[in-house]
Tab-separated table of C-alpha atoms in Angstrom:
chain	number	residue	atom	x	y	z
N	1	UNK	CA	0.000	0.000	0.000
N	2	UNK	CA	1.373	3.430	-0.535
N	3	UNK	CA	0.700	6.056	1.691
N	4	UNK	CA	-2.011	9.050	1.088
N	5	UNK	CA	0.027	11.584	-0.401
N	6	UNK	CA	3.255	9.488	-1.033
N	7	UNK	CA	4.144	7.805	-4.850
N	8	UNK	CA	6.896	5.546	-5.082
N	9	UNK	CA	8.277	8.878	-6.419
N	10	UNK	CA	8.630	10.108	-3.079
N	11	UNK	CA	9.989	7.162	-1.399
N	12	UNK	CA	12.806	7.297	-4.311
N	13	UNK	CA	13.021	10.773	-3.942
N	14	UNK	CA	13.864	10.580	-0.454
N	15	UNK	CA	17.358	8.640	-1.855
N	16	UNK	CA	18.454	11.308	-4.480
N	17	UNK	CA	18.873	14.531	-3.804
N	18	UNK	CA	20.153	17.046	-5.916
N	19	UNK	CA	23.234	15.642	-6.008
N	20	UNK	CA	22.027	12.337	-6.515
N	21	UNK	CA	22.648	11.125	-2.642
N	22	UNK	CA	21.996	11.858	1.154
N	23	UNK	CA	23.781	11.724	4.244
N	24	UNK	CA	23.129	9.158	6.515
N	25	UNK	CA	21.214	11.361	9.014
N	26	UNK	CA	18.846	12.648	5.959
N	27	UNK	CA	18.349	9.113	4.989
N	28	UNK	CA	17.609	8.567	8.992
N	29	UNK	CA	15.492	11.927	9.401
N	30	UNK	CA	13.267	10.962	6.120
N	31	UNK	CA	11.958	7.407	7.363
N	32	UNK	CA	11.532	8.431	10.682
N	33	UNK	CA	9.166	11.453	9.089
N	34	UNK	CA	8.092	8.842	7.040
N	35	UNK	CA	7.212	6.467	9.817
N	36	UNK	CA	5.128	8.958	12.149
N	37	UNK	CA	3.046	9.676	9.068
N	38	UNK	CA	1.973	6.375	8.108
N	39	UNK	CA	1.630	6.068	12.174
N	40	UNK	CA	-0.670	9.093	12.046
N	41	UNK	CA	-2.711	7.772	9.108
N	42	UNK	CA	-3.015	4.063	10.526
N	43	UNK	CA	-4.308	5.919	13.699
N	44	UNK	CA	-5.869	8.821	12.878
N	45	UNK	CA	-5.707	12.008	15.363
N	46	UNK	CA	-4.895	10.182	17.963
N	47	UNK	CA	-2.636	12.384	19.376
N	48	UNK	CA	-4.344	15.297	18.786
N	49	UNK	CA	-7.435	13.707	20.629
N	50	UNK	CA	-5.103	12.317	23.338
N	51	UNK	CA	-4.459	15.998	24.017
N	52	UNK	CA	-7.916	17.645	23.352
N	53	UNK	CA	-9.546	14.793	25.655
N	54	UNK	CA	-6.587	15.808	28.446
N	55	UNK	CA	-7.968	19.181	28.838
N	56	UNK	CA	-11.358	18.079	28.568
N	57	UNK	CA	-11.705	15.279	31.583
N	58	UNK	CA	-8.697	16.997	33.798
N	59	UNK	CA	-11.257	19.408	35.688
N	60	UNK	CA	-10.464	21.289	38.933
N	61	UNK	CA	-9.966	18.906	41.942
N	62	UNK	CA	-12.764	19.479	44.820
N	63	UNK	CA	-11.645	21.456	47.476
N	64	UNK	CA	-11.636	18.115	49.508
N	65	UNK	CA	-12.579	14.536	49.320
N	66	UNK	CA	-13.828	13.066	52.426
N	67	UNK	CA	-16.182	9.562	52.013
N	68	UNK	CA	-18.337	8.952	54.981
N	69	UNK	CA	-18.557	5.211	53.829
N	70	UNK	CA	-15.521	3.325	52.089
N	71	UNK	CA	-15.388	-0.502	50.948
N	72	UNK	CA	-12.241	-1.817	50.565
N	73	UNK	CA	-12.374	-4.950	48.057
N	74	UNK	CA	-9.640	-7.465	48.486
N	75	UNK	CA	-7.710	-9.388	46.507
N	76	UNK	CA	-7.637	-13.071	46.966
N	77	UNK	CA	-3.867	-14.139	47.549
N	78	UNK	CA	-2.277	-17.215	46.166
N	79	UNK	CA	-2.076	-18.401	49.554
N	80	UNK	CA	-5.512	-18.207	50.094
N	81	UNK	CA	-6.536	-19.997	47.034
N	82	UNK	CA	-4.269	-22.897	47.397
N	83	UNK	CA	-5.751	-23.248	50.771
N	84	UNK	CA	-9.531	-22.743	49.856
N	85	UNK	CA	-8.696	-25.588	47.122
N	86	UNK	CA	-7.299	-27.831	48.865
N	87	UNK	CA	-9.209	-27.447	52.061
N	88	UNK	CA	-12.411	-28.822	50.275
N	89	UNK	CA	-10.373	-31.911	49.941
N	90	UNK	CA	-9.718	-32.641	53.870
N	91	UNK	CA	-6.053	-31.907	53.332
N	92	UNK	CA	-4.077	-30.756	56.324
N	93	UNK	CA	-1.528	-27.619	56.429
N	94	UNK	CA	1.359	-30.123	56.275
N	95	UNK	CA	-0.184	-32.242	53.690
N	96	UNK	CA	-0.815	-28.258	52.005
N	97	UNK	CA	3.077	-27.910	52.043
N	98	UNK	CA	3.913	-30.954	50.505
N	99	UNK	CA	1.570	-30.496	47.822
N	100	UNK	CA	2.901	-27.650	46.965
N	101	UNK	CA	6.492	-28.802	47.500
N	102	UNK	CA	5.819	-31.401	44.525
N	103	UNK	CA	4.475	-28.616	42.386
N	104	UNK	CA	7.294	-27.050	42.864
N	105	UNK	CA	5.943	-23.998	44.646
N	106	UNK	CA	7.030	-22.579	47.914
N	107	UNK	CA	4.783	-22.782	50.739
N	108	UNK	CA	6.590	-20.115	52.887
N	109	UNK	CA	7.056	-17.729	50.080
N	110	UNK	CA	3.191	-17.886	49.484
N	111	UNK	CA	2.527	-17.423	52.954
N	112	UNK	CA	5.239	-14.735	53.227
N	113	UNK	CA	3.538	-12.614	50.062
N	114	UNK	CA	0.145	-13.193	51.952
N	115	UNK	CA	1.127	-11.592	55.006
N	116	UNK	CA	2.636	-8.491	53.193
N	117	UNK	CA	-0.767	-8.261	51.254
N	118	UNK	CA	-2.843	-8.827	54.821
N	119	UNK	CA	0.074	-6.472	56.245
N	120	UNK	CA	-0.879	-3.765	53.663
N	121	UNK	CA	-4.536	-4.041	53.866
N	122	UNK	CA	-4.532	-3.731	57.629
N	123	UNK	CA	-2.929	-0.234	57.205
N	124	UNK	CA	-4.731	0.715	55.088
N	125	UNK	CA	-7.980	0.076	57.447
N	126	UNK	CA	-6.587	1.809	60.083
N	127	UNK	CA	-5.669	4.959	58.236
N	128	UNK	CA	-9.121	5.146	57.071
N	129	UNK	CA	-10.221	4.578	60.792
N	130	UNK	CA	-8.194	7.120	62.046
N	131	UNK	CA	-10.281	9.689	60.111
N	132	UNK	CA	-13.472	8.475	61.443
N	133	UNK	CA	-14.806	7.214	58.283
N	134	UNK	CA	-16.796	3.644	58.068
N	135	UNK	CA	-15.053	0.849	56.503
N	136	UNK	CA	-16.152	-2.200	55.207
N	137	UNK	CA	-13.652	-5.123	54.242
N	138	UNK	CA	-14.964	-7.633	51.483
N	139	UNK	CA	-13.112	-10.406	49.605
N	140	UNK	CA	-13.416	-9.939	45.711
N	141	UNK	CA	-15.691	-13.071	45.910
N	142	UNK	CA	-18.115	-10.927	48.099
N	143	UNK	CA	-18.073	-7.795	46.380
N	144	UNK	CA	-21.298	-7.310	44.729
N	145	UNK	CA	-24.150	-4.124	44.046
N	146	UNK	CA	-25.041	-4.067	47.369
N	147	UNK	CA	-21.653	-3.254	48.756
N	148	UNK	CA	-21.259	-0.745	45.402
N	149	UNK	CA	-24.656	1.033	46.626
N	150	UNK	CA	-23.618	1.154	50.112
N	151	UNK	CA	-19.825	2.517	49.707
N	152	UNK	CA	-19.113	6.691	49.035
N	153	UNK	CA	-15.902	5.266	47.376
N	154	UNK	CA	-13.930	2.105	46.892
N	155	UNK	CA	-10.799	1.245	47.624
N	156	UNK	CA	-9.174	-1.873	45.259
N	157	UNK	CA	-6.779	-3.627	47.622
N	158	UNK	CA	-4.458	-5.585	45.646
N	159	UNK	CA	-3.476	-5.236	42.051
N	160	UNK	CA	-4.216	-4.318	38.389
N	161	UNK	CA	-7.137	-7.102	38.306
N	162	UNK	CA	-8.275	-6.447	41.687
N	163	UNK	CA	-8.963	-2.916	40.214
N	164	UNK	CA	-10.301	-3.902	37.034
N	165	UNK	CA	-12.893	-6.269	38.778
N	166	UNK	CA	-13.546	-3.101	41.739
N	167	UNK	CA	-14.326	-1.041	38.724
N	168	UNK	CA	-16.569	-3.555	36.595
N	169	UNK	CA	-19.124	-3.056	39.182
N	170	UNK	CA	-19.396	0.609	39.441
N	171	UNK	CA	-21.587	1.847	37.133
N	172	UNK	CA	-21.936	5.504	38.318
N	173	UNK	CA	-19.523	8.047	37.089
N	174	UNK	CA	-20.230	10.076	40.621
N	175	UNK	CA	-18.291	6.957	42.802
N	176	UNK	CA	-14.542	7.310	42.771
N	177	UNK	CA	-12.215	4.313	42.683
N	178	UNK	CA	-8.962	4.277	44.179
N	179	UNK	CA	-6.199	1.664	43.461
N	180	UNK	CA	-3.687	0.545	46.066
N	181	UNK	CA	-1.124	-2.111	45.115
N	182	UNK	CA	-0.618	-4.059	48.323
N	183	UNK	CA	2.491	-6.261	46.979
N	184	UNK	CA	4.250	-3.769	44.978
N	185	UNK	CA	7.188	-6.347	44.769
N	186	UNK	CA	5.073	-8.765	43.021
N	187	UNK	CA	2.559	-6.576	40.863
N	188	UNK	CA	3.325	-4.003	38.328
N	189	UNK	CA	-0.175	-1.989	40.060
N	190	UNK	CA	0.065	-0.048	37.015
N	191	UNK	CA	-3.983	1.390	37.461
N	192	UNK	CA	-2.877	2.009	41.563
N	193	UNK	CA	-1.585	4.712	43.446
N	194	UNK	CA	2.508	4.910	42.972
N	195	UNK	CA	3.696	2.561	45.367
N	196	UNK	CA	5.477	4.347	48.119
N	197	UNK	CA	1.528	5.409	49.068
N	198	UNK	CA	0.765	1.708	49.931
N	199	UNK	CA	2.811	1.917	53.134
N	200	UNK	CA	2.241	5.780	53.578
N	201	UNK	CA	-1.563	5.849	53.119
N	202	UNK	CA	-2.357	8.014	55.389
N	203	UNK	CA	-0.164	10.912	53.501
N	204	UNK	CA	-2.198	9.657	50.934
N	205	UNK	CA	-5.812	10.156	52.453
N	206	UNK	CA	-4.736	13.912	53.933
N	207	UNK	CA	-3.929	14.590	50.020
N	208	UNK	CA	-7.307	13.622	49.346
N	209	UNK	CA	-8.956	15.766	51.929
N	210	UNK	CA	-7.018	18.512	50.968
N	211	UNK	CA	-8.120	18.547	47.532
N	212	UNK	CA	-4.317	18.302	46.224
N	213	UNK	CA	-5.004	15.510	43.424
N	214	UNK	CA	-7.192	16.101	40.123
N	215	UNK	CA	-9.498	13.461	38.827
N	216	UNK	CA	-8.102	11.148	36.275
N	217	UNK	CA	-11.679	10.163	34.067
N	218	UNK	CA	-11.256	6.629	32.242
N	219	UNK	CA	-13.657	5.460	29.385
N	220	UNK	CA	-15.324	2.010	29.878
N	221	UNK	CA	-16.966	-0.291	27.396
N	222	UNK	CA	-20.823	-0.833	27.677
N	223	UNK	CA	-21.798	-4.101	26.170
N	224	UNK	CA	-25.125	-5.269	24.691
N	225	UNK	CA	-26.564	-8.366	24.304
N	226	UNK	CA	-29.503	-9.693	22.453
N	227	UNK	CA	-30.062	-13.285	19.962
N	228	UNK	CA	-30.803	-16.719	21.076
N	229	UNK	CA	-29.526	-18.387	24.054
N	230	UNK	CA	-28.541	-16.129	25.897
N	231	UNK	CA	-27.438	-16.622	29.515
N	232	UNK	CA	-26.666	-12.943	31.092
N	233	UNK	CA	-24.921	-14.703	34.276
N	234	UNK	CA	-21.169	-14.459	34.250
N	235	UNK	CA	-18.602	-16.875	35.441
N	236	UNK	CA	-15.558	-14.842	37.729
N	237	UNK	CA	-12.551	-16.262	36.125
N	238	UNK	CA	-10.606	-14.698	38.651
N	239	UNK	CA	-11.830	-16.069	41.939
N	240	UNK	CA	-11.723	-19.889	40.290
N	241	UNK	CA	-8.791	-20.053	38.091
N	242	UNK	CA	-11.047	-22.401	36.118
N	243	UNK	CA	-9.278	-24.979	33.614
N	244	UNK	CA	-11.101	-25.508	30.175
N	245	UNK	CA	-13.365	-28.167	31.649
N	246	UNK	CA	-14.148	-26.378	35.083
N	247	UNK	CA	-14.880	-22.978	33.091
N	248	UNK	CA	-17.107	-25.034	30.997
N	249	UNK	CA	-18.717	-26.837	33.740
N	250	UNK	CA	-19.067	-24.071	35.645
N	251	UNK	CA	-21.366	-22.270	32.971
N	252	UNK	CA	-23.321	-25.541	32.619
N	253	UNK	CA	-23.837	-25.177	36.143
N	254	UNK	CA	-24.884	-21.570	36.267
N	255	UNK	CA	-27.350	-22.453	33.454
N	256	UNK	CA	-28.951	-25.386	35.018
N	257	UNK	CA	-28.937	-24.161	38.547
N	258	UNK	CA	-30.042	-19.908	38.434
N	259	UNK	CA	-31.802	-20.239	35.188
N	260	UNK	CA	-34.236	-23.023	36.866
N	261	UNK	CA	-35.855	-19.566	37.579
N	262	UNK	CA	-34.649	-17.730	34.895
N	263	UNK	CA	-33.914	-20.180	31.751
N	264	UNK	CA	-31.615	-18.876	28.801
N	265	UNK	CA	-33.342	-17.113	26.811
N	266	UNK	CA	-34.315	-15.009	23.390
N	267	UNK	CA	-33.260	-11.049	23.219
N	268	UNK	CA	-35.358	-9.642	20.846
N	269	UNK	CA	-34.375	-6.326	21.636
N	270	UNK	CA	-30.339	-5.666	23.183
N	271	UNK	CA	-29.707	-6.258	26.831
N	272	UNK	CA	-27.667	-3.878	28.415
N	273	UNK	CA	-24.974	-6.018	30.911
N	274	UNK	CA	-24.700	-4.732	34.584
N	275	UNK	CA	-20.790	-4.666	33.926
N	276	UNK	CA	-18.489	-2.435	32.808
N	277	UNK	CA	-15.315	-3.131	30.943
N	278	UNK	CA	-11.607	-0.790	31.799
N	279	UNK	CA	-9.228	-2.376	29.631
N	280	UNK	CA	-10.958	-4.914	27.017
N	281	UNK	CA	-13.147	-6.923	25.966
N	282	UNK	CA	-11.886	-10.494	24.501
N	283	UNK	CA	-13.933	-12.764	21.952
N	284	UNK	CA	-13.092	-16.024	21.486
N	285	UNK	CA	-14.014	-20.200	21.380
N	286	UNK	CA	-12.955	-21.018	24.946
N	287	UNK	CA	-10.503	-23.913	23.729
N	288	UNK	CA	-7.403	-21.635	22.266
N	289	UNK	CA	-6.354	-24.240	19.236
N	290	UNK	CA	-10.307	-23.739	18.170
N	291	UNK	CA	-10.647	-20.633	15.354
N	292	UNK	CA	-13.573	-18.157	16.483
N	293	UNK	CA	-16.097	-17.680	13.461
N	294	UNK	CA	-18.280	-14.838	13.586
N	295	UNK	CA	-19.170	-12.328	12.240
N	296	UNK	CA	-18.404	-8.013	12.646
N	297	UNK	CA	-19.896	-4.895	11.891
N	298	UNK	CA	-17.823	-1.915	12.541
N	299	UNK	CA	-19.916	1.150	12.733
N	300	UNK	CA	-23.264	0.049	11.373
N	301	UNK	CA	-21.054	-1.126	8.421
N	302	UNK	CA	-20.990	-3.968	6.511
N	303	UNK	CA	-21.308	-7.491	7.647
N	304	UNK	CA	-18.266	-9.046	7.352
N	305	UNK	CA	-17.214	-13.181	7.998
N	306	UNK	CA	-14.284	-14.104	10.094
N	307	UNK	CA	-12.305	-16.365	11.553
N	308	UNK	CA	-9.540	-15.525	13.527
N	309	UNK	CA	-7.796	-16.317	17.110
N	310	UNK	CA	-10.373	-14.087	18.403
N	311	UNK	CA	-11.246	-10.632	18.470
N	312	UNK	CA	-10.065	-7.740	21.344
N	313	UNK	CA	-11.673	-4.315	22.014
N	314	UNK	CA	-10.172	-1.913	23.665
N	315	UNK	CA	-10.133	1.321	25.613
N	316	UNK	CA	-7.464	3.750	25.912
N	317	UNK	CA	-6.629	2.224	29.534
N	318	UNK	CA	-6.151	-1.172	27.789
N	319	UNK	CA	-4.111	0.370	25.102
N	320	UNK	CA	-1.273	-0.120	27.625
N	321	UNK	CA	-2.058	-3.677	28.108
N	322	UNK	CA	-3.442	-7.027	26.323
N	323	UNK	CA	-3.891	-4.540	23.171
N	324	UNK	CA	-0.585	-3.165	23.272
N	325	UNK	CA	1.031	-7.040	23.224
N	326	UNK	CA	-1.229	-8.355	20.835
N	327	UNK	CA	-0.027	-5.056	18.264
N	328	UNK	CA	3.339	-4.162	19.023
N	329	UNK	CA	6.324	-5.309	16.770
N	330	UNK	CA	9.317	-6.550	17.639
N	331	UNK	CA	12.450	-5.363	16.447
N	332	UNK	CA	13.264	-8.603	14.726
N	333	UNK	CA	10.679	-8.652	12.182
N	334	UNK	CA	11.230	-4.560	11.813
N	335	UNK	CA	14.627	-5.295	10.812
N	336	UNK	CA	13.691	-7.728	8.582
N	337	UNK	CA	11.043	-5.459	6.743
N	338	UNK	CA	13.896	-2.754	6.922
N	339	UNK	CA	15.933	-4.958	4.733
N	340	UNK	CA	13.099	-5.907	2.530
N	341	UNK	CA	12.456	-1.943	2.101
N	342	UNK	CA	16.062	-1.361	1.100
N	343	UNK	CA	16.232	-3.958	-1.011
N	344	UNK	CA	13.603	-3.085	-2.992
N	345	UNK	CA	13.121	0.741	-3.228
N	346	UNK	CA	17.083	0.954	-3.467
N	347	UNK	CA	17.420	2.994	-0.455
N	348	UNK	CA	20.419	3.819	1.662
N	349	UNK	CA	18.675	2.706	5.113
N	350	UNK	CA	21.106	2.503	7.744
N	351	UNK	CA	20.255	-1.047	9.288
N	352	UNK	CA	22.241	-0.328	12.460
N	353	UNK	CA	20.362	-1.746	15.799
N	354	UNK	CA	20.155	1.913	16.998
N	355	UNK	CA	18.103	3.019	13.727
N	356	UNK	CA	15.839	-0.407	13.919
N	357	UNK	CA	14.909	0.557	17.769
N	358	UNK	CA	14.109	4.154	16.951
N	359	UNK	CA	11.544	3.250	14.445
N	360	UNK	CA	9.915	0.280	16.654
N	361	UNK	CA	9.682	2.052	19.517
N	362	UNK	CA	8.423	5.480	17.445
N	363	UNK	CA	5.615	2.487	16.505
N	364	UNK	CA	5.041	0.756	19.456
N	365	UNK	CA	4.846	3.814	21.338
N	366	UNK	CA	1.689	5.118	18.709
N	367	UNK	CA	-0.292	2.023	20.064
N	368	UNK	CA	-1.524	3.942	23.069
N	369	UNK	CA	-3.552	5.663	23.206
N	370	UNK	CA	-5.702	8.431	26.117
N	371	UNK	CA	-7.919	6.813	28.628
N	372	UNK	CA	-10.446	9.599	28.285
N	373	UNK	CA	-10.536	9.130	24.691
N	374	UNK	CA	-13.863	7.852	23.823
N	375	UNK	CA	-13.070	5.386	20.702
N	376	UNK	CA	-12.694	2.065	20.345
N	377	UNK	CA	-9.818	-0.068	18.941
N	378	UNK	CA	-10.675	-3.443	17.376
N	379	UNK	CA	-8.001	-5.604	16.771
N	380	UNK	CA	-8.392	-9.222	14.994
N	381	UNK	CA	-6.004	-11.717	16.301
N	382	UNK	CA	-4.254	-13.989	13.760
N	383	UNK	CA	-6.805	-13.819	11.249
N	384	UNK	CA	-7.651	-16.710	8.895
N	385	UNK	CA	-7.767	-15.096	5.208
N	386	UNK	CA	-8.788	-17.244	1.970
N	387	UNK	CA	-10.986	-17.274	-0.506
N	388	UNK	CA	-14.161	-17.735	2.045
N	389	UNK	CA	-13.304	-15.708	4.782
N	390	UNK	CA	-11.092	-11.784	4.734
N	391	UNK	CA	-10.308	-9.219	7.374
N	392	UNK	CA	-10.598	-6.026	5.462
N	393	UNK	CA	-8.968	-4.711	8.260
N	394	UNK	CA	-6.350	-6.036	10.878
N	395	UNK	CA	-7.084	-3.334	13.516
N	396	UNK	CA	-8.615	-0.180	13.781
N	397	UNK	CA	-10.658	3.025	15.610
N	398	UNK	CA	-14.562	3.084	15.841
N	399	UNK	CA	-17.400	3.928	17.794
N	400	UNK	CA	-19.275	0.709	17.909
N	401	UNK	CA	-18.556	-2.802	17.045
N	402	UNK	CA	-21.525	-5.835	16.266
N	403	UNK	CA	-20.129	-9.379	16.894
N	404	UNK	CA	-22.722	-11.991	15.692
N	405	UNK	CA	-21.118	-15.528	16.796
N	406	UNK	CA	-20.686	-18.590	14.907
N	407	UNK	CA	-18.597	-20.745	17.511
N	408	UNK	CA	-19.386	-23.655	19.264
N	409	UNK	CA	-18.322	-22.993	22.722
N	410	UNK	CA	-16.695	-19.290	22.882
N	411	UNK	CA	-17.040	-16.749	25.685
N	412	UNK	CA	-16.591	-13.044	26.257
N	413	UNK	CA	-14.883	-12.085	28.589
N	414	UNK	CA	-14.280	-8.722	30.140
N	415	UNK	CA	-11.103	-7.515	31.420
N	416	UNK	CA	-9.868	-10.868	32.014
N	417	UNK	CA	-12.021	-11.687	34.769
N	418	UNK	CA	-15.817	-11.719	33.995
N	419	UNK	CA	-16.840	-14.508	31.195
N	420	UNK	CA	-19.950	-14.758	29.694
N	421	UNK	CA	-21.798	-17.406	27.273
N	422	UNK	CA	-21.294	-16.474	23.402
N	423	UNK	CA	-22.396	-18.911	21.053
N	424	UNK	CA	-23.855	-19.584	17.969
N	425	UNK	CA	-27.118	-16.932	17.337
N	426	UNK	CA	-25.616	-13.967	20.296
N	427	UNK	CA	-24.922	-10.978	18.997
N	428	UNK	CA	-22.851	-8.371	21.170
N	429	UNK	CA	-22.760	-4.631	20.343
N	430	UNK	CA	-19.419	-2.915	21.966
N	431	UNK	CA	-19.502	0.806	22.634
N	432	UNK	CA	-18.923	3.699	24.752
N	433	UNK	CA	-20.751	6.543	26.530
N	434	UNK	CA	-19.995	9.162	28.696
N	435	UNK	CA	-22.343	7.797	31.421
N	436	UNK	CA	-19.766	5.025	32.004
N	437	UNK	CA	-16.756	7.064	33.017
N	438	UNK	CA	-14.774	5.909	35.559
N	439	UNK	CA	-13.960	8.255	38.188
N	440	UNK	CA	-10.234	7.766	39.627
N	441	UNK	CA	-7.897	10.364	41.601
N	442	UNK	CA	-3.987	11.474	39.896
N	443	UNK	CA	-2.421	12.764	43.587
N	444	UNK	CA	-0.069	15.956	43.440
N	445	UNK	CA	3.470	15.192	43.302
């Protein structure tokens, strides 16, 4: 494909000068010109919207923030699952440690991460004590809509998917959410306060009352449901670390016990889910060697047959994550393009390691994206193209997305941690609206 505005002229033109050649650094200049404008066209204005939507979610701070009521959701630690497993199965704490000795995981280093994380979460209490406001504790296994209606604000105790499952729940934009990473050594905490704050909360907390942090607005993903057999009840990946089998048993379950009342049933008109999606939203056939057939519609356009290794949709927030992996190049196969481009166009590209990292990171860096911005970006994983099924496009911005699936025994599955039946005759619509906001704090340095 050649660039709006570029011939092959211009690429060849970039080689001879006047003179007939150019220095090295020209050369250098030139494709890394080149690089951010076929960047800018693959993406659009996304930096101009990445500043515009800066200035328009970074409002004035209130002169203070003080929560009468505050829920603090808890992570479940390794520690605690092993036990909860195992427990069920009349094993012992010794027979606990030899288990895990033939697994080859360390019982004391499980229980020594636990009691930092219990450590953590007990300071975090009694800060929040100290300034006489109510606090509730609740594992992530309890936290539900009651404890969301009940809470002025939440506090996520533990890490990034802590967070993103604390923030899945909140559906007004009015309820802040604060992140605190309570094993810092352990989790990256990257949608948490900065990690000094997790022992020094209450420095954090007298920040907050004095109004000396802005609010940091994040979009969310709304999702839609409507088709045949549908079941609306998720599965929490998270809390059961469900193999294949489990995961599929476990929706079996949830359709034969809860929908004795409430059987699967027939959307005429879309469903809107009681859950909210921060980073992404994954489609996909459950078993990962499986393709995903379906079908997509990307702004009321054009039906369009696919199969793939699944299909993400992302927010600016998860531009930084599972989107940014699946999209990002490495600087092998950006060398080897390099040498394809030279090879064929003639010109003098300097090959050097330095010049290969410069223009991978210049377009790994373009994959994020603002978390206030309020598109979409699709992006079809390994996707199957012959004479039956295309991908007109690998990735790209919208507004809305329509999955229809095809697949046998697929889910979809929000931010990593919320799955939900999609099968054959579902269709999904994937947007965004302002009403979904998520309201976090950015303290003053």
């Amino acid at each position: 494909m050649i660039l709006e505005g570029w011939s092959w002229h211009s690429w060849l033109s970039l080689e001879a000068g006047d003179e007939g050649t150019m220095s090295h650094s020209s050369v250098t200049g030139n494709l890394l010109c080149l690089a951010n404008r076929a960047v800018n066209l693959l993406f659009g204005n996304c930096r101009r919207l990445r500043h515009t939507s800066a200035h328009k979610v970074s409002l004035k701070p209130k002169s203070e923030f003080k929560p009468e009521k505050v829920a603090v959701v808890t992570k479940t630690t390794r520690y605690e699952f092993e036990q909860q497993r195992y427990r069920y199965a009349g094993l012992s704490e010794e027979d606990l440690k030899q288990l895990l000795a033939m697994k080859g995981s360390s019982y004391s280093g499980l229980l020594e991460r636990h009691n930092i994380h219990t450590s953590n979460v007990e300071h975090i209490v009694k800060s929040l004590r100290a300034k006489k406001i109510d606090v509730r504790v609740v594992k992530r296994g309890e936290y539900d809509e009651e404890v969301v209606r009940w809470a002025d604000a939440i506090i996520s105790a533990g890490g990034d998917g802590t967070m993103l499952l604390v923030a899945s729940k909140v559906l007004s934009k009015d309820k802040p959410v604060v992140g605190v990473n309570t094993d810092p050594e352990r989790s990256q905490g990257h949608l948490c306060l900065p990690v000094r704050y997790t022992r020094a909360f209450p420095e954090a907390l007298d920040k907050l009352s004095r109004g000396e942090f802005r609010w940091l607005w994040r979009q969310r993903i709304r999702l839609h449901l409507e088709g045949t057999g549908i079941n609306p009840t998720p599965v929490d990946l998270h809390e059961q670390q469900l193999s294949l089998e489990q995961h599929s048993q476990a929706h079996r379950i949830t359709t034969l016990g809860l929908h004795q009342r409430t059987p699967p049933e027939n959307f005429s008109e879309p469903r809107l889910l009681p859950v909210r999606g921060l980073n992404e939203i994954f489609i996909g056939e459950s078993l990962s060697s499986r393709a995903s057939y379906y079908e997509i519609s990307v702004d009321d356009g054009p039906w369009e047959k696919q199969k793939s290794s699944g299909l993400s949709i992302s927010t600016g927030t998860g531009s930084k994550a599972w989107s940014y992996n699946i999209n990002k190049l490495a600087e092998q196969a950006v060398g080897e393009i390099l040498k394809i481009g030279k090879s064929q166009t003639g010109l003098n590209l300097p090959l050097d390691q330095n010049f290969i990292e410069k223009v991978t990171d210049q377009y790994n860096d373009a994959l994020v994206f603002c978390s206030a911005d309020g598109r979409l970006l699709y992006s079809v994983r390994e996707p199957i193209v012959n004479r039956v099924f295309f991908s007109s496009r690998q990735r790209g911005f919208a507004s809305k997305v329509c999955v229809r699936s095809r697949c046998w025994d697929a889910c979809m599955v929000v931010d990593g941690g919320t799955s939900f039946e999609f099968n054959d005759g579902a269709i999904a619509t994937i947007s965004m609206s302002e009403e979904d906001l998520l309201r976090t704090v950015v303290l003053n340095s």
